[in-house]
Coordinates of C-alpha atoms and ligand atoms in Angstrom, one line a residue:
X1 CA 92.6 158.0 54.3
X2 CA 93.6 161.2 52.2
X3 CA 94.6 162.7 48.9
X4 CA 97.5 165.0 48.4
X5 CA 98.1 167.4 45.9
X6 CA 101.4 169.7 44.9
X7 CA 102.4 171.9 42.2
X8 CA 105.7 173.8 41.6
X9 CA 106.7 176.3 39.1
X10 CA 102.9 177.1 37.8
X11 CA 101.2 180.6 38.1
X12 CA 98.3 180.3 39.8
X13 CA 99.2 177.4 41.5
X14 CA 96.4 177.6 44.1
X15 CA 93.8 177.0 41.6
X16 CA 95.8 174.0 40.1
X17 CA 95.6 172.3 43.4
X18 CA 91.8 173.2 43.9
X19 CA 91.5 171.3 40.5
X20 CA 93.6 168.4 41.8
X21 CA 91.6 168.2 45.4
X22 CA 88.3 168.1 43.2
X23 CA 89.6 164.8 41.7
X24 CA 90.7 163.5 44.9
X25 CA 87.5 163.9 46.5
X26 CA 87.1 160.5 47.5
X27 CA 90.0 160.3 49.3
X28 CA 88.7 162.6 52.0
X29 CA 85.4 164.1 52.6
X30 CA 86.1 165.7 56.2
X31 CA 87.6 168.6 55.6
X32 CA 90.1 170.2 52.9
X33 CA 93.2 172.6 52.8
X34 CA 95.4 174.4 50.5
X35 CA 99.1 176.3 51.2
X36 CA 100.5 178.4 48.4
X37 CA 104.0 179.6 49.0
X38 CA 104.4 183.6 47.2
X39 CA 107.4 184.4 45.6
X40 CA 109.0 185.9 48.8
X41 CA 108.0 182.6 50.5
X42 CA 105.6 184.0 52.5
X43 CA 102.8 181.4 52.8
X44 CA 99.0 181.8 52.7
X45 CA 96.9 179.0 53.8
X46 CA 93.1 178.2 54.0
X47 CA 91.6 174.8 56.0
X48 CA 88.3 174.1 56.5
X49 CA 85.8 171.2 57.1
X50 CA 83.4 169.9 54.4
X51 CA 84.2 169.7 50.4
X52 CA 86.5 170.7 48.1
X53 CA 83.8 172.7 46.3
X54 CA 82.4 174.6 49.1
X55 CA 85.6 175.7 50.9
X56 CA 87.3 177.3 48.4
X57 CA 85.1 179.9 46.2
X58 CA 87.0 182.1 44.1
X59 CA 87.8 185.0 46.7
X60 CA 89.8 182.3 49.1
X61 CA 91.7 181.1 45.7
X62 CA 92.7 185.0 45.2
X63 CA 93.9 185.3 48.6
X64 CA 96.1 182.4 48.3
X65 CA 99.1 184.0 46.1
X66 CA 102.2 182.0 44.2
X67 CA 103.7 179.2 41.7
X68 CA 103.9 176.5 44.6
X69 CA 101.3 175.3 46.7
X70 CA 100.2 171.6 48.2
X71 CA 96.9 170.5 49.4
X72 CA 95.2 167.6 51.5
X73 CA 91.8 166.3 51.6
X74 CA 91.1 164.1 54.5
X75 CA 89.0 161.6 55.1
X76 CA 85.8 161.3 57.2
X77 CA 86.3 158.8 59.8
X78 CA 84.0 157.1 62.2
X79 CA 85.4 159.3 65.3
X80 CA 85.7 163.1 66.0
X81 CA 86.5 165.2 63.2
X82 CA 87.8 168.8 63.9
X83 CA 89.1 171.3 61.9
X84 CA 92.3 171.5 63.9
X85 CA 93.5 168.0 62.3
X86 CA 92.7 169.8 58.6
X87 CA 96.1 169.6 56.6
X88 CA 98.1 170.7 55.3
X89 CA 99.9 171.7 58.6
X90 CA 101.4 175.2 58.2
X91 CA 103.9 176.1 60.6
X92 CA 107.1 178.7 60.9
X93 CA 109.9 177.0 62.7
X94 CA 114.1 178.3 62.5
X95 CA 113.9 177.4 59.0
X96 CA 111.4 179.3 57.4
X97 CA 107.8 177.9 56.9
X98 CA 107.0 174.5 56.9
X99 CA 103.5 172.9 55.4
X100 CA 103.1 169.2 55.2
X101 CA 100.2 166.9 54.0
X102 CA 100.7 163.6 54.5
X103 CA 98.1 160.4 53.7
X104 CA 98.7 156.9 55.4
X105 CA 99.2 156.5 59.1
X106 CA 102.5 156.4 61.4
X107 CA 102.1 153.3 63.3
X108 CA 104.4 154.8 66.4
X109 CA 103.3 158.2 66.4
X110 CA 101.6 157.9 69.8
X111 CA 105.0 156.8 71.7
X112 CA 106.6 159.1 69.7
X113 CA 104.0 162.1 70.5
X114 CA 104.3 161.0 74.1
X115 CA 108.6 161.6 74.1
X116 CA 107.5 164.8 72.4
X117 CA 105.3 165.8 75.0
X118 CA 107.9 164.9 77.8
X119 CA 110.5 167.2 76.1
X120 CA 108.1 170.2 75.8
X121 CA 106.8 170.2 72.4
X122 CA 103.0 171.7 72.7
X123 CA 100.6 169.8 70.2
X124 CA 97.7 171.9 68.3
X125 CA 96.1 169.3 67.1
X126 CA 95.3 165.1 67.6
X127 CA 96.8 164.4 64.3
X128 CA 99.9 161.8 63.8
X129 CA 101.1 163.7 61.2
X130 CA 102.1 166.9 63.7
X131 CA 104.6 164.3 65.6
X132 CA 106.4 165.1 62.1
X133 CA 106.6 168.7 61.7
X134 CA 108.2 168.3 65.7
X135 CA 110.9 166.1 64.9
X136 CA 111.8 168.3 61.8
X137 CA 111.5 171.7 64.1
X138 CA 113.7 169.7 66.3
X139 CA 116.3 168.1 64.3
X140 CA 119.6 169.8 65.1
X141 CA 120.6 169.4 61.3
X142 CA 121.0 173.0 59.1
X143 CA 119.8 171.4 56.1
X144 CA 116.0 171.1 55.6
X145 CA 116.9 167.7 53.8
X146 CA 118.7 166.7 56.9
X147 CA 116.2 167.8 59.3
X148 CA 113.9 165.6 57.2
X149 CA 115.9 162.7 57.4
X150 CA 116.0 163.0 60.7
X151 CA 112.1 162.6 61.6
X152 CA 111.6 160.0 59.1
X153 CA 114.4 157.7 61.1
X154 CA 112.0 157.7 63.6
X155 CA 108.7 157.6 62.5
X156 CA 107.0 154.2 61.2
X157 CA 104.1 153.1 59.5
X158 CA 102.7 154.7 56.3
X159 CA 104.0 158.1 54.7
X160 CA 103.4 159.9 51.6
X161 CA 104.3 163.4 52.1
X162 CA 103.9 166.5 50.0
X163 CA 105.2 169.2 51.7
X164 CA 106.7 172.7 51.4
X165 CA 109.7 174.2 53.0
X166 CA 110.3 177.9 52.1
X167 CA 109.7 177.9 48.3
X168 CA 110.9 174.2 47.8
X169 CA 108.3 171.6 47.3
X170 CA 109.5 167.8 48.9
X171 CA 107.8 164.6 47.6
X172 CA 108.0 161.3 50.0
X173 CA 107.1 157.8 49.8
X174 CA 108.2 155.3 53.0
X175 CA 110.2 152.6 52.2
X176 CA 107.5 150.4 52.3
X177 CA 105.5 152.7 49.7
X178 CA 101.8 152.1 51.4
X179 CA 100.0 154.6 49.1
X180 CA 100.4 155.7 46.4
X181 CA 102.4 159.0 44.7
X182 CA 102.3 160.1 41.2
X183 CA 105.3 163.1 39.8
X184 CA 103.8 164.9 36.5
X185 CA 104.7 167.9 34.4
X186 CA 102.9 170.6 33.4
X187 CA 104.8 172.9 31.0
X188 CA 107.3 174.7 32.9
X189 CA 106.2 173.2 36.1
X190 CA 105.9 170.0 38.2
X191 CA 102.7 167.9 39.7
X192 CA 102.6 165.2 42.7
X193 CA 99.4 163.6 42.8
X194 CA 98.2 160.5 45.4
X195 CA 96.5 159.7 41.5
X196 CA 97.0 160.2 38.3
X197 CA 93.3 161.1 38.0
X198 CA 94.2 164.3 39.5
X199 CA 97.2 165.1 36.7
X200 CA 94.4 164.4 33.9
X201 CA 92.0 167.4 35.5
X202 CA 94.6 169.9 35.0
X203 CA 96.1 168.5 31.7
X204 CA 99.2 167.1 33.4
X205 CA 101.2 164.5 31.7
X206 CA 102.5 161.6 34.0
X207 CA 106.5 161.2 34.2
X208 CA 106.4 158.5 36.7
X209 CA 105.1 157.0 40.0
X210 CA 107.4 157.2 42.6
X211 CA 108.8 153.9 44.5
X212 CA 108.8 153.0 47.8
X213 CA 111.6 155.1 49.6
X214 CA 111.8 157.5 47.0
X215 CA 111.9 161.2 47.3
X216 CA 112.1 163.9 45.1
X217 CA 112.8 167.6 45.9
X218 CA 111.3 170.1 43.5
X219 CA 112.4 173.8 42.7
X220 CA 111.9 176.4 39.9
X221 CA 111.2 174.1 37.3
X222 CA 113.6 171.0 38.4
X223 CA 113.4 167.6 39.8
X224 CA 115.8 166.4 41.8
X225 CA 115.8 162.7 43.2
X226 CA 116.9 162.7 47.0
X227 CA 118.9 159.4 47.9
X228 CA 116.1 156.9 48.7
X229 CA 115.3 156.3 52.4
X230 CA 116.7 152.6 54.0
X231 CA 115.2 150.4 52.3
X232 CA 112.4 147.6 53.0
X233 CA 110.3 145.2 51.3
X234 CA 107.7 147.4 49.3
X235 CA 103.8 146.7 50.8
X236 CA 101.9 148.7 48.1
X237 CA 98.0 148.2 50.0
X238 CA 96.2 146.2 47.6
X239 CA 93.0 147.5 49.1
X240 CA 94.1 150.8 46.8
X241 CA 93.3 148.5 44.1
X242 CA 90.3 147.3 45.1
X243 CA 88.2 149.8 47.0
X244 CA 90.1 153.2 47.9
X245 CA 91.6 154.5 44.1
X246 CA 89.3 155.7 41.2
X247 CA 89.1 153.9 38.6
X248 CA 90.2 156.3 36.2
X249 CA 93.7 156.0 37.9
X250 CA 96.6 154.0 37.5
X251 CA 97.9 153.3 40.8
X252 CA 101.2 151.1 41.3
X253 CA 101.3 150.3 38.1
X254 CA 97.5 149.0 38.1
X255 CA 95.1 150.5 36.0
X256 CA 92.4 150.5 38.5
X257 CA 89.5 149.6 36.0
X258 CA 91.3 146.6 34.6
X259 CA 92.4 145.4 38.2
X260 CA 88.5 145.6 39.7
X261 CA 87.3 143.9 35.9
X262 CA 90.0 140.6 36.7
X263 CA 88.2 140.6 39.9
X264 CA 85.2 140.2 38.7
X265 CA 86.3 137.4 36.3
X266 CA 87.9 135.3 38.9
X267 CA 84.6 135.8 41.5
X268 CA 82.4 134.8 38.6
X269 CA 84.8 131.6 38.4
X270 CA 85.5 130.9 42.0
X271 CA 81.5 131.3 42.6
X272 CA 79.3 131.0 39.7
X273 CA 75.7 131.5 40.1
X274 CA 74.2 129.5 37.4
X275 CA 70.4 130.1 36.7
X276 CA 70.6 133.8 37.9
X277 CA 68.6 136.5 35.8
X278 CA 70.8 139.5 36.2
X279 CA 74.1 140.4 38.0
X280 CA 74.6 144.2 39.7
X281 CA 76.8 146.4 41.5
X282 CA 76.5 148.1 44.3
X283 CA 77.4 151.5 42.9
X284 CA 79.8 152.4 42.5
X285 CA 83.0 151.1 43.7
X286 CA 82.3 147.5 42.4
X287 CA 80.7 148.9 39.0
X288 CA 83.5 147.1 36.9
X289 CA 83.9 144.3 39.1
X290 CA 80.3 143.4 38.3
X291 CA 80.8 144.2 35.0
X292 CA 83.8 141.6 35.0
X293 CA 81.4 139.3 36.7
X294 CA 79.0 139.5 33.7
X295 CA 81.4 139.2 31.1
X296 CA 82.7 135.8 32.5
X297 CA 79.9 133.8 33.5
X298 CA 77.3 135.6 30.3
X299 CA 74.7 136.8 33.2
X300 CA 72.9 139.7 31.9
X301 CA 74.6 143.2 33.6
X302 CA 72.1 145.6 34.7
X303 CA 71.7 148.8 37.0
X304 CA 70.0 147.2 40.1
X305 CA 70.8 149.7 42.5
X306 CA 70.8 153.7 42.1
X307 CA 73.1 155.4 44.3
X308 CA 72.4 158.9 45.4
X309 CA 75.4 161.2 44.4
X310 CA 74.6 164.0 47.2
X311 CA 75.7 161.3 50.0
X312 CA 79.4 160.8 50.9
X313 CA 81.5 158.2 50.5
X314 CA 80.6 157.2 54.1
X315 CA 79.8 153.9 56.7
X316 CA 76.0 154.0 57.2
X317 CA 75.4 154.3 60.9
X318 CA 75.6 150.7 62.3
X319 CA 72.8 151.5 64.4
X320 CA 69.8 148.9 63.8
X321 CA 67.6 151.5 64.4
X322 CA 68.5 153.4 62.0
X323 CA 70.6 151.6 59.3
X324 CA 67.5 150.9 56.8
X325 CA 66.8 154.3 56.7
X326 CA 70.4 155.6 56.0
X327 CA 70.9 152.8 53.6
X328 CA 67.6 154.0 51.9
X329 CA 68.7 157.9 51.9
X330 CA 72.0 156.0 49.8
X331 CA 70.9 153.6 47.5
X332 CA 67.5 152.4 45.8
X333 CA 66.2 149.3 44.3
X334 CA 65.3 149.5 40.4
X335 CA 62.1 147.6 41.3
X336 CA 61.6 146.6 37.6
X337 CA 65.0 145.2 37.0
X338 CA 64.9 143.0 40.9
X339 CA 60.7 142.0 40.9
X340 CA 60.4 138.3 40.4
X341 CA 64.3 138.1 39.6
X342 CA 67.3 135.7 41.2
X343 CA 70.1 137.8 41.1
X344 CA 73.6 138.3 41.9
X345 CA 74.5 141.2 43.5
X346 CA 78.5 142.3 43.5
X347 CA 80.0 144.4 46.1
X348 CA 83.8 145.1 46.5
X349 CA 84.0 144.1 50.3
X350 CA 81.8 143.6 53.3
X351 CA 83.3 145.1 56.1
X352 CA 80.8 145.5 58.8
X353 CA 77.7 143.9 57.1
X354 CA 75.8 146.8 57.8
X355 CA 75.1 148.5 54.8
X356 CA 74.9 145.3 52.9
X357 CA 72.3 143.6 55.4
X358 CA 70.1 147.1 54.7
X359 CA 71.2 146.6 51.1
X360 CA 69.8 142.9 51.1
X361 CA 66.5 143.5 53.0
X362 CA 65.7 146.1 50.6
X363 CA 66.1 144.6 47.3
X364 CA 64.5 141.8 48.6
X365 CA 61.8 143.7 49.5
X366 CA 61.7 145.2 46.1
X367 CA 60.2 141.6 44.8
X368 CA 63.9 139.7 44.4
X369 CA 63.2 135.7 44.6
X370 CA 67.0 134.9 45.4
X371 CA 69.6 136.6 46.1
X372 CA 73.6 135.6 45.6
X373 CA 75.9 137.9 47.3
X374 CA 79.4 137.7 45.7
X375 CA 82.5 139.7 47.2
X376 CA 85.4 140.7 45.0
X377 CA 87.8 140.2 47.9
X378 CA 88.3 137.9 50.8
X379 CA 86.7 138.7 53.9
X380 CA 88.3 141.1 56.1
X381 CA 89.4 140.0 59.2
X382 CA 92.0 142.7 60.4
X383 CA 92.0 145.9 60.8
X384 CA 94.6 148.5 59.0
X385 CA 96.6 150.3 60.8
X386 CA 98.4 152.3 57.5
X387 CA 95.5 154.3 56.5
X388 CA 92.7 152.7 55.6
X389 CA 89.4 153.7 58.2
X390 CA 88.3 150.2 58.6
X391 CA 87.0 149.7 61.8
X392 CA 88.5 148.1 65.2
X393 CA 88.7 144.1 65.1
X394 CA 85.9 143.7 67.0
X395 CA 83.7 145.4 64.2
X396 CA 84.7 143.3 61.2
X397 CA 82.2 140.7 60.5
X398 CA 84.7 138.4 59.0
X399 CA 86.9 138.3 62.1
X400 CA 84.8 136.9 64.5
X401 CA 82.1 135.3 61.8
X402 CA 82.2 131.9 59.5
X403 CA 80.8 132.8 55.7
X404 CA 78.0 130.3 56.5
X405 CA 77.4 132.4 59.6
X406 CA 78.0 135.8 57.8
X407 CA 75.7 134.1 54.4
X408 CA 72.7 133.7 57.5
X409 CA 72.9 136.8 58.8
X410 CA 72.8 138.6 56.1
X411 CA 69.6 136.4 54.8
X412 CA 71.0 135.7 51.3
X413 CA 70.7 132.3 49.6
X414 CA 74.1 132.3 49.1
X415 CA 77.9 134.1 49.5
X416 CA 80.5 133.9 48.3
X417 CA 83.7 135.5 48.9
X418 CA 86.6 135.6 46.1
X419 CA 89.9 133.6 47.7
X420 CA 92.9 135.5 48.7
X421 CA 95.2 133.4 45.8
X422 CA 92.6 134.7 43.8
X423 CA 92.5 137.8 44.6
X424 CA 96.4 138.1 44.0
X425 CA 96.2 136.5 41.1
X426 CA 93.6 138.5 39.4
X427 CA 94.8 142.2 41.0
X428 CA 98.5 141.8 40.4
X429 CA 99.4 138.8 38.8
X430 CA 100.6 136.9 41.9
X431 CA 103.7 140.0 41.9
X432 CA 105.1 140.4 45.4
X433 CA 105.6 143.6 47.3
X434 CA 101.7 143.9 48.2
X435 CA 100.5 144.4 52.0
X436 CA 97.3 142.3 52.3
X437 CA 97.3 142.4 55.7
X438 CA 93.6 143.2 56.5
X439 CA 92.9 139.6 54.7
X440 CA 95.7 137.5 55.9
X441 CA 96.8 138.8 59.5
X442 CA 100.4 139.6 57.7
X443 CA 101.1 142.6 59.1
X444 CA 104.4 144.4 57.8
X445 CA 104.9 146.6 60.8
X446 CA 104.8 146.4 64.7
X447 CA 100.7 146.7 65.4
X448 CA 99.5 150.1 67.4
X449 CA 97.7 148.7 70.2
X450 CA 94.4 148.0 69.0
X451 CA 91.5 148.8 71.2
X452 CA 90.5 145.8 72.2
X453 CA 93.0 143.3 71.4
X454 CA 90.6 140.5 72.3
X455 CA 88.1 139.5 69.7
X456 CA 84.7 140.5 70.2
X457 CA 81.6 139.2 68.6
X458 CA 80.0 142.2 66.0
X459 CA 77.5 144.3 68.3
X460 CA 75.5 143.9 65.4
X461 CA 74.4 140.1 64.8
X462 CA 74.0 137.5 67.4
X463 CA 77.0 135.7 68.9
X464 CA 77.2 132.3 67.4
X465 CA 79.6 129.1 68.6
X466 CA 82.3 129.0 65.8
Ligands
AMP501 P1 79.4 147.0 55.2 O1 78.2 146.3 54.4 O2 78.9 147.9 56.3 O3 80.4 146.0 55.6 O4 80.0 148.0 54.1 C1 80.7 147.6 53.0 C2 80.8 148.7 52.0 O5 81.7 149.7 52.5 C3 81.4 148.2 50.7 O6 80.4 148.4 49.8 C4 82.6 149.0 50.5 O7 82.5 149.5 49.2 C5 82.6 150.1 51.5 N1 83.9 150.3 52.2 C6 84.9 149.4 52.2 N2 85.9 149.9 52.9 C7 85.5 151.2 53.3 C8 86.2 152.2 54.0 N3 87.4 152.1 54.6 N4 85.4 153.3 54.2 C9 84.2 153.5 53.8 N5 83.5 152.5 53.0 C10 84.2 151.4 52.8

């Protein structure tokens, strides 16, 4: 998962996207990059792994000249991570220079890479997104929008683009419009944002979210909207809504606050936990969806858990071994608010189970006398394959797992996990054009071949007969 940023027409445009990057943080914790394009179109670009606030200290955003630039944060995933796979990808081909950051994942960039390979194109990095500055160096178009064209024919999956060709800035959603892109305006100057969270930091107003398919080509101080790509059913990922997306953000429409708050309504009606003391969150992506929780079935709202801010928005090592103490080093019990207490504890999703099985054993020994799980979606029993780091089938709890089975492992007294219908109807009102394919199985696109494309029991919890 990623965030990308882009500015056109704004001195110091480098800095602008620096701003934007910091509020797209949690998009992407492994590394960070900025391209600024000068006003011969030279560009000047600067990658490297860690945060947004480390890797670029005033002397880098000096050295990194011009009115347009684009940036990427990427984020940390459970396998290698190398600075070579840092975007944006800079590149001069026979066109001029090239940078592209892209968030979402091609779901044919390995066959494609592989035709690539055959025909002589040399890959620097592991990265689907490279397969696309290849098929643009290769189209045999003159135009740059042409060229374009060309490699997005081929490529599918996921794709939001922000990307640079000499001085022109390029903003692209697929036709299916997987994540999300936001276009705003900044006095003489233009903004694309993954969310509008990031327009707010620099005091950008929003002029609109882009559709699936659409694409918009910006240039000293215009906007002008490309024919849309072919077009397909739109599959905006709900799990934007629920997990990925601050909540500060609009995204598809959404205001991401209110969408987690309905979520919590329609948990605390599909499983209400009468008797319980207190409900909490485990901070902080299901903070409002607790919050929602309380407001609809009148249990007290407290902070339960404190989360410590210096740790990334990362998996805790499934490792047995060492899973209490990571989860320890992440949250805390607030042993006053859980001794002696039955109490409901919200999280947005369980995943793996890991971190809430450390979660569970912790605040239970911090004096809890029962403990009601409740998940504000449904379980999650495939994995994505458009940009989302959830893990291989055979990881997921839910896939191989009943709730009763999941409710015993976990050793809560009870779980519950909000419906799918629910979840549609409390998110986005039931409205079509949503890919929910990590809780139904309805993929939109031809699968990448999983790992294992057998189910597997979870490493982590004894096999059971289902
Ligand atoms: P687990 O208990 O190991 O299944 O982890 C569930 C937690 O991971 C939930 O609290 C989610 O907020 C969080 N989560 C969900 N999806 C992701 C993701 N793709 N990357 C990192 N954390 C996630």
């Amino acid at each position: 998962m990623c965030g990308v940023f882009g500015v056109s027409n704004i001195s110091d445009a480098a800095h602008h996207v620096y701003l934007g990057l910091y509020a797209l943080q949690h998009r992407g914790q492994e590394s960070a990059g900025i391209v600024s394009v000068d006003d011969d179109a030279t560009t000047h670009g600067h990658r490297r792994m860690g945060l947004v606030e480390d890797i670029f200290p005033p002397a880098v955003l000096d050295s990194l000249p011009g009115k347009v630039a684009i940036g990427h944060t990427r984020y940390s995933t459970t396998g290698s991570s190398e600075l070579s796979n840092a975007q944006p990808c800079l590149v001069d081909y026979h066109t001029g220079s090239l940078a592209l950051a892209h968030n979402g994942n091609l779901t044919n960039a390995a066959e494609l890479r592989a035709d690539l390979v055959r025909k002589g194109s040399i890959f620097q990095t592991s990265s689907d997104s490279e397969v696309l500055v290849h098929l643009i160096a290769r189209s045999e178009a003159r135009e740059p929008e042409d060229q374009i064209l060309d490699a997005l024919e081929r490529v599918e999956g996921a794709y939001t683009l922000v990307m640079t060709i000499g001085k022109t800035l390029y903003a692209i959603v697929d036709p299916r419009g997987f994540r999300p892109l936001v276009l705003g305006k900044l006095g003489a100057g233009f903004v694309v944002a993954s969310e509008t969270c990031a327009l707010d930091i620099i005091g950008a107003s929003v002029v609109k979210e882009l559709n699936p398919g659409e694409w918009l080509r910006i240039e000293n101080g215009r906007v002008q909207e490309l024919p849309p790509l072919p077009s397909s059913p739109p599959k905006r990922c709900v799990f934007e809504l629920i997990y990925f997306s601050r909540p500060d953000s609009t995204v598809f429409g959404e205001s991401v606050d209110r969408v987690r708050r309905n979520l919590g309504h329609r948990l605390a009606l599909e499983h209400p936990s009468p008797g319980a003391d207190c409900v909490f969150s485990v901070p902080d992506s299901s903070n409002a969806m607790a919050l929602g929780y309380a407001e609809e079935s009148g249990i007290k709202l407290e902070h339960g858990l404190i989360r410590n801010h210096y740790v990334g928005r990362t998996f805790i090592n499934p490792s047995p071994s060492t899973r209490i103490e990571k989860a320890r080093i992440k949250f805390n019990p607030v042993r006053d608010v859980v001794d002696q207490k039955e109490v409901v504890v919200v999280d947005d999703s369980l995943v793996r189970g890991t971190t809430s099985q450390s979660l569970i054993s912790m605040i239970r020994q911090a004096g809890a006398t029962k403990i009601h799980l409740r998940i504000a979606s449904p379980p999650i029993t495939g994995p994505c394959y458009y940009g989302i780091d959830t893990p291989t089938r055979e990881e997921l709890i839910a896939s191989t797992h009943s709730v009763e089975e999941i409710r015993a492992h976990l050793e809560v007294d009870t779980l519950g996990y909000l419906s799918l219908e629910g979840m549609h109807d409390a998110a986005i009102s039931g409205k079509p054009g949503y890919c929910d394919a990590c809780f139904s199985g309805a993929y939109p696109t031809a699968a990448p071949g999983e790992r294992s494309e057998q189910l597997h029991v979870n490493p982590a919890i004894p096999a059971v007969a289902t």
